[in-house]
Amino acid sequence: MGIETAKAIDRRDATDGHDRAAAKKHARGACPALAAPMPTGDGLLVRLRPAGGALTLSQFSALARSAAAHGNGILEITARGNLQIRGLRAETVGPLASDIHAAGITVPDGPAIEISPLHGIDPEEVSDPTAMELALRSKLQELLASPRLAPKLSIVIDGGGTFGLSALSADIRVVALSQAHWLVAINGDGATATPVAAGPAEAAVSAVGEILVLLATLGQGSRARDIDPVLLQTHFPAMAAIRPIQPCSARMPLPGLHRLAYGKAVLGVRPEFGQTRASGLTALLDLAKASGATAIRLAPGRGFFFLGLAAERVPAIEAAAAQYGFSAQAGEKAEHIAACAGAGACGSAFYETRTLARRILAAAPDLFDGSLTLHLSGCAKGCAHARPALTLTGTAEGYDLILNGLAMDRPDERIAGGRIDFAIERLARSIEDNRGAGESTAACLTRLGATGVSKALRQE
């Protein structure tokens, strides 16, 4: 049938365990900034976060042209709203950096500090996070530059508003309680992070500095989760008395036209599966600029907002977005698929991830009710999604299906390459047949488990 049982997988694990060990060895352990680009299957990759996540349209166009000239012309926007430029070579990283400098794009050194894409323009914002970011960078400059900090250390400053960042996990969270008071928490998102300090901006900056000192003392690679609770209590004796805030349960969707107060409006767009080619991006930016757009803001969720568009020009941009490989409509099922560059763009990938994504969307649209993410990974490195998900990992023989895990995890099933459409249709049908009233796809999949899924994939 082309679908292997768990026993068969156990037998084969003895022969290919070294492949997954190699994947773990080469898994992403650092942020590939300009100073240290990351080797991938299609050359070097550089990840950038412009200051404030903001660019003018001219700057974004210049960046796209440079990506085409010095890389393979593929740009990606990550789930956290950062930019990735693919297909670079050792000798082209320098010219890319020169182009970025010439365009006036500022890329701060040190750990990424993420703030809301609507900072400063959202009237529902509790406090503008840009002042807090500036204070952290200026007062903690030496600490933030420490080589002893983990390369992927993340800091979120959540000023609140219609596009708050409560769903974004981070090592350090700084959350606006009022215009002048902030909460500092560690290790988690808005619901799970542990509060350690609260007070005016100066106290918040001091608390962040103390956390950075703890992390640097623990050694390179240490994250907030590695701080001993007793040590944390010693440094922040008042933390037990701090009441955690209740994060917003819903956030404004990224795609589409959003009218803010006082006549302001923004248009959110998302490239298909978070990836675009320089030619399509520059064409959309040229049209938006001609329609009055003044800037863009990169946003979590693999997209960005256009600022400054006149409302009457928005329909034309929305229509053109699809032509250039972007979506400006909220609620599309493709939002729930995380796909890597795939074969044809990355030499490590065993299959064309985006082609398969479109086939799955056409064959099994009911899978995507918003309760789960489908991760299509061309190889075991899992570059597109760092969290457990329903995952299809490409292999030399076909696909590894992991029901709730990472691309490098041991598979629940192995599927021969020519059987993938059959397998997905069988899985979707089984979920539909077994789903209870009001039960989500994710809940049904969890209830079926590996045994139920295996049975579904083998039924005729």
Tab-separated table of C-alpha atoms in Angstrom:
chain	number	residue	atom	x	y	z
A	1	MET	CA	0.000	0.000	0.000
A	2	GLY	CA	3.006	2.287	0.331
A	3	ILE	CA	2.226	3.050	3.991
A	4	GLU	CA	4.433	1.421	6.627
A	5	THR	CA	3.359	0.085	10.000
A	6	ALA	CA	4.945	1.108	13.290
A	7	LYS	CA	6.902	-2.193	13.399
A	8	ALA	CA	8.323	-1.552	9.973
A	9	ILE	CA	9.321	1.912	11.073
A	10	ASP	CA	11.088	0.447	14.106
A	11	ARG	CA	13.107	-1.811	11.804
A	12	ARG	CA	14.062	1.061	9.536
A	13	ASP	CA	14.898	3.404	12.411
A	14	ALA	CA	18.014	1.333	13.024
A	15	THR	CA	19.294	2.276	9.580
A	16	ASP	CA	18.257	5.897	9.326
A	17	GLY	CA	18.651	7.084	12.913
A	18	HIS	CA	21.888	8.783	11.952
A	19	ASP	CA	19.996	10.914	9.410
A	20	ARG	CA	17.736	12.354	12.098
A	21	ALA	CA	20.690	12.813	14.408
A	22	ALA	CA	22.351	14.813	11.635
A	23	ALA	CA	19.181	16.872	11.229
A	24	LYS	CA	19.189	17.655	14.942
A	25	LYS	CA	22.859	18.585	14.744
A	26	HIS	CA	22.157	21.023	11.947
A	27	ALA	CA	18.818	22.289	13.279
A	28	ARG	CA	18.450	26.017	13.563
A	29	GLY	CA	20.313	27.088	16.684
A	30	ALA	CA	21.084	30.687	15.806
A	31	CYS	CA	19.452	33.663	14.181
A	32	PRO	CA	21.086	34.041	10.756
A	33	ALA	CA	21.801	37.765	10.839
A	34	LEU	CA	23.991	39.624	8.358
A	35	ALA	CA	27.081	39.008	10.460
A	36	ALA	CA	26.501	35.250	10.573
A	37	PRO	CA	24.330	33.973	7.687
A	38	MET	CA	23.087	30.394	7.980
A	39	PRO	CA	23.936	27.670	5.440
A	40	THR	CA	20.833	26.065	3.925
A	41	GLY	CA	20.065	23.801	0.996
A	42	ASP	CA	19.889	26.771	-1.379
A	43	GLY	CA	22.918	28.710	-0.190
A	44	LEU	CA	23.165	31.148	2.698
A	45	LEU	CA	20.158	32.631	4.446
A	46	VAL	CA	20.039	36.004	6.172
A	47	ARG	CA	17.297	36.970	8.614
A	48	LEU	CA	16.644	40.666	9.218
A	49	ARG	CA	14.431	42.672	11.519
A	50	PRO	CA	14.491	46.354	10.483
A	51	ALA	CA	14.166	48.802	13.358
A	52	GLY	CA	10.552	48.779	14.512
A	53	GLY	CA	9.688	46.297	11.753
A	54	ALA	CA	9.131	49.363	9.560
A	55	LEU	CA	10.254	50.165	6.013
A	56	THR	CA	9.352	52.733	3.422
A	57	LEU	CA	8.099	51.275	0.148
A	58	SER	CA	11.299	52.447	-1.554
A	59	GLN	CA	13.409	50.664	1.066
A	60	PHE	CA	11.418	47.443	0.723
A	61	SER	CA	11.739	47.601	-3.071
A	62	ALA	CA	15.490	48.175	-2.792
A	63	LEU	CA	15.754	45.178	-0.480
A	64	ALA	CA	13.832	42.997	-2.936
A	65	ARG	CA	16.036	44.061	-5.844
A	66	SER	CA	19.146	43.331	-3.783
A	67	ALA	CA	17.763	39.890	-2.885
A	68	ALA	CA	17.360	39.160	-6.595
A	69	ALA	CA	20.821	40.479	-7.454
A	70	HIS	CA	22.738	38.751	-4.663
A	71	GLY	CA	20.522	35.777	-3.749
A	72	ASN	CA	17.984	33.649	-5.568
A	73	GLY	CA	15.257	36.288	-5.383
A	74	ILE	CA	13.199	34.470	-2.744
A	75	LEU	CA	12.139	36.481	0.298
A	76	GLU	CA	10.228	35.079	3.253
A	77	ILE	CA	8.350	36.637	6.151
A	78	THR	CA	8.512	34.464	9.233
A	79	ALA	CA	5.799	33.640	11.750
A	80	ARG	CA	7.309	36.318	14.015
A	81	GLY	CA	7.336	38.963	11.293
A	82	ASN	CA	11.023	38.905	10.376
A	83	LEU	CA	12.444	38.998	6.840
A	84	GLN	CA	14.541	36.217	5.339
A	85	ILE	CA	16.598	36.474	2.148
A	86	ARG	CA	17.576	33.164	0.567
A	87	GLY	CA	20.164	31.829	-1.862
A	88	LEU	CA	23.076	34.062	-0.929
A	89	ARG	CA	26.730	33.129	-1.352
A	90	ALA	CA	29.667	34.019	0.835
A	91	GLU	CA	30.809	36.640	-1.674
A	92	THR	CA	27.358	38.256	-2.006
A	93	VAL	CA	26.546	38.804	1.671
A	94	GLY	CA	28.775	41.891	1.749
A	95	PRO	CA	27.131	43.552	-1.286
A	96	LEU	CA	23.709	42.821	0.251
A	97	ALA	CA	24.796	44.538	3.465
A	98	SER	CA	26.037	47.518	1.430
A	99	ASP	CA	22.691	47.773	-0.356
A	100	ILE	CA	20.835	47.666	2.961
A	101	HIS	CA	23.013	50.484	4.304
A	102	ALA	CA	22.628	52.528	1.110
A	103	ALA	CA	18.833	52.224	1.349
A	104	GLY	CA	18.921	53.708	4.844
A	105	ILE	CA	17.599	50.527	6.473
A	106	THR	CA	18.613	50.193	10.110
A	107	VAL	CA	19.033	46.655	11.440
A	108	PRO	CA	19.829	46.793	15.175
A	109	ASP	CA	22.487	44.458	16.530
A	110	GLY	CA	21.836	41.944	19.265
A	111	PRO	CA	18.692	39.950	20.075
A	112	ALA	CA	15.513	40.721	18.196
A	113	ILE	CA	13.170	43.087	20.025
A	114	GLU	CA	9.673	42.654	18.627
A	115	ILE	CA	6.915	45.237	18.897
A	116	SER	CA	3.428	45.552	17.461
A	117	PRO	CA	3.324	46.345	13.722
A	118	LEU	CA	0.808	49.102	14.443
A	119	HIS	CA	2.935	50.829	17.057
A	120	GLY	CA	2.334	54.537	17.276
A	121	ILE	CA	-0.728	54.555	15.001
A	122	ASP	CA	-3.159	52.345	16.897
A	123	PRO	CA	-5.379	54.574	19.062
A	124	GLU	CA	-6.233	51.576	21.283
A	125	GLU	CA	-2.568	51.044	22.129
A	126	VAL	CA	-1.932	51.287	25.877
A	127	SER	CA	1.554	52.720	25.385
A	128	ASP	CA	3.819	53.149	22.368
A	129	PRO	CA	6.510	50.434	22.691
A	130	THR	CA	9.075	52.292	20.577
A	131	ALA	CA	10.161	54.424	23.550
A	132	MET	CA	10.647	51.290	25.638
A	133	GLU	CA	12.666	49.633	22.855
A	134	LEU	CA	14.864	52.723	22.590
A	135	ALA	CA	15.409	52.720	26.346
A	136	LEU	CA	16.387	49.049	26.381
A	137	ARG	CA	18.806	49.437	23.484
A	138	SER	CA	20.452	52.584	24.839
A	139	LYS	CA	20.665	51.668	28.528
A	140	LEU	CA	21.411	47.958	28.109
A	141	GLN	CA	23.588	48.212	25.011
A	142	GLU	CA	26.557	46.268	26.397
A	143	LEU	CA	24.381	43.534	27.880
A	144	LEU	CA	22.404	43.092	24.662
A	145	ALA	CA	25.668	42.802	22.724
A	146	SER	CA	27.075	40.124	25.026
A	147	PRO	CA	28.288	37.033	23.134
A	148	ARG	CA	27.167	34.982	26.138
A	149	LEU	CA	23.499	35.513	25.292
A	150	ALA	CA	21.710	32.861	23.244
A	151	PRO	CA	21.619	33.823	19.545
A	152	LYS	CA	17.866	33.206	19.401
A	153	LEU	CA	17.036	35.067	22.624
A	154	SER	CA	13.739	36.879	22.069
A	155	ILE	CA	12.347	40.016	23.661
A	156	VAL	CA	8.774	41.191	23.115
A	157	ILE	CA	7.466	44.643	24.021
A	158	ASP	CA	3.680	44.530	23.934
A	159	GLY	CA	2.043	47.939	23.958
A	160	GLY	CA	-1.411	46.421	23.575
A	161	GLY	CA	-3.982	47.572	21.035
A	162	THR	CA	-5.859	45.862	18.229
A	163	PHE	CA	-2.762	43.914	17.118
A	164	GLY	CA	-1.195	43.049	20.446
A	165	LEU	CA	1.495	40.404	20.825
A	166	SER	CA	0.019	38.283	23.623
A	167	ALA	CA	0.127	35.181	21.404
A	168	LEU	CA	3.845	35.584	20.708
A	169	SER	CA	6.134	33.602	23.000
A	170	ALA	CA	9.381	35.148	24.209
A	171	ASP	CA	12.208	34.784	26.700
A	172	ILE	CA	11.478	38.262	28.062
A	173	ARG	CA	8.121	40.074	27.819
A	174	VAL	CA	7.602	43.748	28.636
A	175	VAL	CA	3.875	44.544	28.687
A	176	ALA	CA	2.238	47.958	29.036
A	177	LEU	CA	-0.061	48.175	32.064
A	178	SER	CA	-0.682	51.874	31.497
A	179	GLN	CA	1.036	54.634	29.587
A	180	ALA	CA	3.769	54.842	32.221
A	181	HIS	CA	3.791	51.427	33.920
A	182	TRP	CA	5.041	48.094	32.606
A	183	LEU	CA	5.046	44.428	33.566
A	184	VAL	CA	8.156	42.289	32.972
A	185	ALA	CA	7.699	38.519	32.614
A	186	ILE	CA	9.787	35.626	31.333
A	187	ASN	CA	9.466	32.396	29.398
A	188	GLY	CA	6.136	32.280	27.614
A	189	ASP	CA	3.354	34.128	25.887
A	190	GLY	CA	0.860	36.547	27.377
A	191	ALA	CA	-0.957	33.752	29.182
A	192	THR	CA	1.944	31.591	30.350
A	193	ALA	CA	4.912	33.891	31.050
A	194	THR	CA	5.998	34.276	34.685
A	195	PRO	CA	5.746	37.883	35.986
A	196	VAL	CA	8.873	39.036	37.812
A	197	ALA	CA	8.584	42.829	38.091
A	198	ALA	CA	6.185	45.715	37.556
A	199	GLY	CA	6.582	49.463	37.740
A	200	PRO	CA	7.548	52.559	35.738
A	201	ALA	CA	9.668	52.361	32.615
A	202	GLU	CA	12.944	52.788	34.517
A	203	ALA	CA	12.145	49.848	36.776
A	204	ALA	CA	11.161	47.705	33.792
A	205	VAL	CA	14.452	48.457	32.035
A	206	SER	CA	16.362	47.607	35.212
A	207	ALA	CA	14.480	44.295	35.530
A	208	VAL	CA	15.250	43.350	31.927
A	209	GLY	CA	18.903	44.163	32.579
A	210	GLU	CA	18.940	41.885	35.611
A	211	ILE	CA	17.425	39.030	33.595
A	212	LEU	CA	20.055	39.510	30.888
A	213	VAL	CA	22.792	39.342	33.525
A	214	LEU	CA	21.347	36.066	34.819
A	215	LEU	CA	21.233	34.626	31.304
A	216	ALA	CA	24.771	35.743	30.493
A	217	THR	CA	25.980	34.199	33.756
A	218	LEU	CA	24.335	30.888	32.898
A	219	GLY	CA	26.336	30.813	29.668
A	220	GLN	CA	25.832	30.966	25.930
A	221	GLY	CA	22.758	29.180	24.726
A	222	SER	CA	20.842	29.656	27.979
A	223	ARG	CA	17.220	30.719	27.674
A	224	ALA	CA	14.770	32.119	30.206
A	225	ARG	CA	13.405	28.630	30.858
A	226	ASP	CA	16.849	27.660	32.186
A	227	ILE	CA	16.811	30.165	35.071
A	228	ASP	CA	16.428	28.356	38.363
A	229	PRO	CA	13.153	29.410	40.091
A	230	VAL	CA	14.901	29.826	43.449
A	231	LEU	CA	17.547	32.069	41.877
A	232	LEU	CA	14.816	34.049	40.147
A	233	GLN	CA	12.982	34.541	43.453
A	234	THR	CA	16.217	35.733	45.048
A	235	HIS	CA	16.692	38.418	42.404
A	236	PHE	CA	13.012	39.386	42.308
A	237	PRO	CA	11.670	38.892	45.858
A	238	ALA	CA	8.433	40.763	45.119
A	239	MET	CA	7.497	38.618	42.108
A	240	ALA	CA	5.071	36.403	44.055
A	241	ALA	CA	2.863	39.419	44.763
A	242	ILE	CA	2.561	40.496	41.119
A	243	ARG	CA	-0.777	39.720	39.542
A	244	PRO	CA	-0.499	38.494	35.943
A	245	ILE	CA	-2.545	40.441	33.428
A	246	GLN	CA	-5.188	38.772	31.330
A	247	PRO	CA	-4.089	38.781	27.675
A	248	CYS	CA	-6.541	39.622	24.931
A	249	SER	CA	-8.215	36.453	23.689
A	250	ALA	CA	-8.487	37.668	20.105
A	251	ARG	CA	-6.299	39.719	17.825
A	252	MET	CA	-7.156	41.617	14.695
A	253	PRO	CA	-6.489	39.360	11.676
A	254	LEU	CA	-3.574	40.349	9.489
A	255	PRO	CA	-5.029	40.241	5.949
A	256	GLY	CA	-7.607	42.718	4.713
A	257	LEU	CA	-8.627	46.340	5.219
A	258	HIS	CA	-8.741	47.471	8.834
A	259	ARG	CA	-10.215	50.808	9.807
A	260	LEU	CA	-8.713	52.298	12.918
A	261	ALA	CA	-10.093	55.266	14.823
A	262	TYR	CA	-9.747	58.861	13.659
A	263	GLY	CA	-10.064	57.920	9.983
A	264	LYS	CA	-6.914	55.793	9.877
A	265	ALA	CA	-6.856	52.534	7.929
A	266	VAL	CA	-4.286	49.859	7.089
A	267	LEU	CA	-4.281	47.019	4.564
A	268	GLY	CA	-2.765	43.706	5.592
A	269	VAL	CA	-1.356	41.286	3.004
A	270	ARG	CA	0.341	37.907	3.278
A	271	PRO	CA	2.507	36.229	0.624
A	272	GLU	CA	1.374	32.689	-0.117
A	273	PHE	CA	2.794	30.459	2.637
A	274	GLY	CA	4.951	33.395	3.750
A	275	GLN	CA	7.181	33.323	0.665
A	276	THR	CA	7.447	35.646	-2.329
A	277	ARG	CA	9.729	36.265	-5.273
A	278	ALA	CA	11.367	39.656	-5.643
A	279	SER	CA	9.587	40.343	-8.936
A	280	GLY	CA	6.091	39.840	-7.470
A	281	LEU	CA	6.912	41.850	-4.370
A	282	THR	CA	8.328	44.830	-6.260
A	283	ALA	CA	5.323	44.849	-8.623
A	284	LEU	CA	2.911	44.987	-5.673
A	285	LEU	CA	4.976	47.653	-3.923
A	286	ASP	CA	5.073	49.792	-7.081
A	287	LEU	CA	1.286	49.605	-7.395
A	288	ALA	CA	0.771	50.411	-3.726
A	289	LYS	CA	3.146	53.363	-3.914
A	290	ALA	CA	1.283	54.715	-6.916
A	291	SER	CA	-1.913	54.359	-4.884
A	292	GLY	CA	-0.580	56.479	-2.046
A	293	ALA	CA	0.913	53.930	0.370
A	294	THR	CA	3.704	55.478	2.404
A	295	ALA	CA	5.215	52.620	4.433
A	296	ILE	CA	4.945	48.994	5.432
A	297	ARG	CA	5.078	47.310	8.812
A	298	LEU	CA	6.186	43.676	9.030
A	299	ALA	CA	3.769	41.636	11.129
A	300	PRO	CA	3.664	38.309	12.987
A	301	GLY	CA	1.740	35.817	10.894
A	302	ARG	CA	4.009	35.985	7.808
A	303	GLY	CA	2.783	39.231	6.312
A	304	PHE	CA	2.828	43.019	6.496
A	305	PHE	CA	0.589	46.085	6.619
A	306	PHE	CA	0.450	48.897	4.074
A	307	LEU	CA	0.121	52.319	5.681
A	308	GLY	CA	-1.201	55.483	4.027
A	309	LEU	CA	-3.456	53.963	1.349
A	310	ALA	CA	-6.526	55.964	0.429
A	311	ALA	CA	-9.625	53.861	1.131
A	312	GLU	CA	-10.892	54.185	-2.424
A	313	ARG	CA	-7.656	52.703	-3.788
A	314	VAL	CA	-7.724	49.618	-1.562
A	315	PRO	CA	-9.937	47.417	-3.814
A	316	ALA	CA	-7.422	47.688	-6.646
A	317	ILE	CA	-4.573	46.628	-4.346
A	318	GLU	CA	-6.636	43.742	-2.968
A	319	ALA	CA	-7.365	42.499	-6.485
A	320	ALA	CA	-3.748	42.850	-7.593
A	321	ALA	CA	-2.427	41.068	-4.499
A	322	ALA	CA	-3.629	37.662	-5.714
A	323	GLN	CA	-2.057	38.269	-9.119
A	324	TYR	CA	1.330	38.772	-7.473
A	325	GLY	CA	1.068	35.817	-5.075
A	326	PHE	CA	-0.346	37.603	-2.027
A	327	SER	CA	-3.599	37.347	-0.110
A	328	ALA	CA	-5.471	40.322	1.293
A	329	GLN	CA	-8.463	38.291	2.523
A	330	ALA	CA	-8.854	37.123	6.113
A	331	GLY	CA	-9.775	33.571	6.966
A	332	GLU	CA	-8.120	31.763	4.055
A	333	LYS	CA	-7.284	28.142	4.796
A	334	ALA	CA	-3.729	28.573	3.502
A	335	GLU	CA	-3.015	30.559	6.682
A	336	HIS	CA	-2.911	27.246	8.542
A	337	ILE	CA	-0.143	25.702	6.422
A	338	ALA	CA	3.525	26.299	7.206
A	339	ALA	CA	5.589	25.321	4.164
A	340	CYS	CA	9.348	25.602	3.719
A	341	ALA	CA	11.005	26.689	0.473
A	342	GLY	CA	10.766	23.114	-0.844
A	343	ALA	CA	12.383	21.322	-3.773
A	344	GLY	CA	13.226	23.623	-6.633
A	345	ALA	CA	14.194	26.377	-4.199
A	346	CYS	CA	16.180	24.403	-1.619
A	347	GLY	CA	18.604	21.605	-2.432
A	348	SER	CA	17.903	19.824	0.865
A	349	ALA	CA	14.180	19.383	0.177
A	350	PHE	CA	12.762	16.109	-1.157
A	351	TYR	CA	9.460	17.484	-2.457
A	352	GLU	CA	7.780	20.660	-3.695
A	353	THR	CA	6.077	21.801	-0.524
A	354	ARG	CA	3.969	24.591	-1.978
A	355	THR	CA	2.699	22.407	-4.832
A	356	LEU	CA	1.631	19.755	-2.328
A	357	ALA	CA	0.043	22.436	-0.131
A	358	ARG	CA	-2.198	23.542	-2.982
A	359	ARG	CA	-3.160	19.917	-3.731
A	360	ILE	CA	-4.053	19.294	-0.106
A	361	LEU	CA	-6.115	22.483	0.098
A	362	ALA	CA	-8.054	21.380	-2.973
A	363	ALA	CA	-8.502	17.755	-1.878
A	364	ALA	CA	-9.149	18.179	1.845
A	365	PRO	CA	-10.270	21.731	2.675
A	366	ASP	CA	-12.247	20.590	5.722
A	367	LEU	CA	-9.017	19.703	7.510
A	368	PHE	CA	-8.357	23.403	7.999
A	369	ASP	CA	-10.872	24.623	10.550
A	370	GLY	CA	-8.285	26.757	12.333
A	371	SER	CA	-7.575	24.268	15.108
A	372	LEU	CA	-4.265	22.946	13.790
A	373	THR	CA	-1.254	23.814	11.663
A	374	LEU	CA	-0.060	21.563	8.859
A	375	HIS	CA	3.711	21.732	8.571
A	376	LEU	CA	5.090	20.740	5.172
A	377	SER	CA	8.823	20.270	5.582
A	378	GLY	CA	10.982	19.302	2.632
A	379	CYS	CA	13.522	17.644	4.931
A	380	ALA	CA	14.026	16.803	8.595
A	381	LYS	CA	15.460	20.208	9.491
A	382	GLY	CA	11.987	21.742	9.801
A	383	CYS	CA	12.913	25.312	8.868
A	384	ALA	CA	9.341	26.567	8.382
A	385	HIS	CA	7.838	25.762	11.780
A	386	ALA	CA	9.541	25.396	15.148
A	387	ARG	CA	6.589	24.032	17.119
A	388	PRO	CA	4.811	20.666	17.175
A	389	ALA	CA	2.243	20.328	14.404
A	390	LEU	CA	0.711	17.840	12.012
A	391	THR	CA	3.879	17.403	9.967
A	392	LEU	CA	4.845	15.852	6.639
A	393	THR	CA	8.619	15.520	6.374
A	394	GLY	CA	10.208	14.717	3.021
A	395	THR	CA	12.551	11.735	2.790
A	396	ALA	CA	14.361	9.923	-0.008
A	397	GLU	CA	11.577	7.299	0.015
A	398	GLY	CA	8.569	9.605	0.372
A	399	TYR	CA	7.058	11.228	3.445
A	400	ASP	CA	7.167	10.843	7.216
A	401	LEU	CA	3.876	11.693	8.915
A	402	ILE	CA	4.187	13.053	12.458
A	403	LEU	CA	0.813	13.621	14.102
A	404	ASN	CA	1.956	16.182	16.638
A	405	GLY	CA	5.644	16.929	16.529
A	406	LEU	CA	8.639	18.418	14.760
A	407	ALA	CA	9.958	17.506	11.324
A	408	MET	CA	12.915	15.661	12.858
A	409	ASP	CA	10.784	13.561	15.229
A	410	ARG	CA	10.186	9.837	14.868
A	411	PRO	CA	7.285	9.381	12.407
A	412	ASP	CA	3.952	7.806	13.231
A	413	GLU	CA	3.671	6.592	9.626
A	414	ARG	CA	5.844	6.458	6.535
A	415	ILE	CA	4.141	7.082	3.212
A	416	ALA	CA	5.574	6.293	-0.209
A	417	GLY	CA	5.878	9.303	-2.496
A	418	GLY	CA	3.194	8.227	-4.949
A	419	ARG	CA	0.690	7.566	-2.161
A	420	ILE	CA	0.587	10.992	-0.539
A	421	ASP	CA	-2.645	12.232	-2.156
A	422	PHE	CA	-4.364	8.954	-1.272
A	423	ALA	CA	-3.115	9.191	2.326
A	424	ILE	CA	-4.278	12.776	2.836
A	425	GLU	CA	-7.718	12.051	1.384
A	426	ARG	CA	-8.076	8.956	3.606
A	427	LEU	CA	-7.006	10.916	6.665
A	428	ALA	CA	-9.420	13.768	5.901
A	429	ARG	CA	-12.279	11.325	5.310
A	430	SER	CA	-11.574	9.510	8.562
A	431	ILE	CA	-11.600	12.772	10.525
A	432	GLU	CA	-14.878	13.796	8.889
A	433	ASP	CA	-16.467	10.398	9.606
A	434	ASN	CA	-15.299	10.273	13.214
A	435	ARG	CA	-15.622	13.889	14.254
A	436	GLY	CA	-18.172	14.485	16.975
A	437	ALA	CA	-20.610	17.372	17.077
A	438	GLY	CA	-18.642	20.569	17.617
A	439	GLU	CA	-15.319	18.697	17.675
A	440	SER	CA	-12.359	20.355	15.972
A	441	THR	CA	-9.975	18.690	13.545
A	442	ALA	CA	-7.166	18.853	16.098
A	443	ALA	CA	-9.301	17.318	18.845
A	444	CYS	CA	-10.491	14.517	16.567
A	445	LEU	CA	-6.932	13.793	15.398
A	446	THR	CA	-5.756	13.612	19.012
A	447	ARG	CA	-8.570	11.237	19.911
A	448	LEU	CA	-7.869	8.978	16.928
A	449	GLY	CA	-4.185	8.827	17.827
A	450	ALA	CA	-1.537	6.925	15.923
A	451	THR	CA	-3.556	3.703	15.930
A	452	GLY	CA	-6.663	5.330	14.495
A	453	VAL	CA	-4.709	7.218	11.881
A	454	SER	CA	-2.827	4.074	10.864
A	455	LYS	CA	-6.139	2.245	10.449
A	456	ALA	CA	-7.586	5.104	8.410
A	457	LEU	CA	-4.625	5.157	6.038
A	458	ARG	CA	-4.979	1.437	5.343
A	459	GLN	CA	-8.692	1.172	4.749
A	460	GLU	CA	-9.911	0.638	1.190
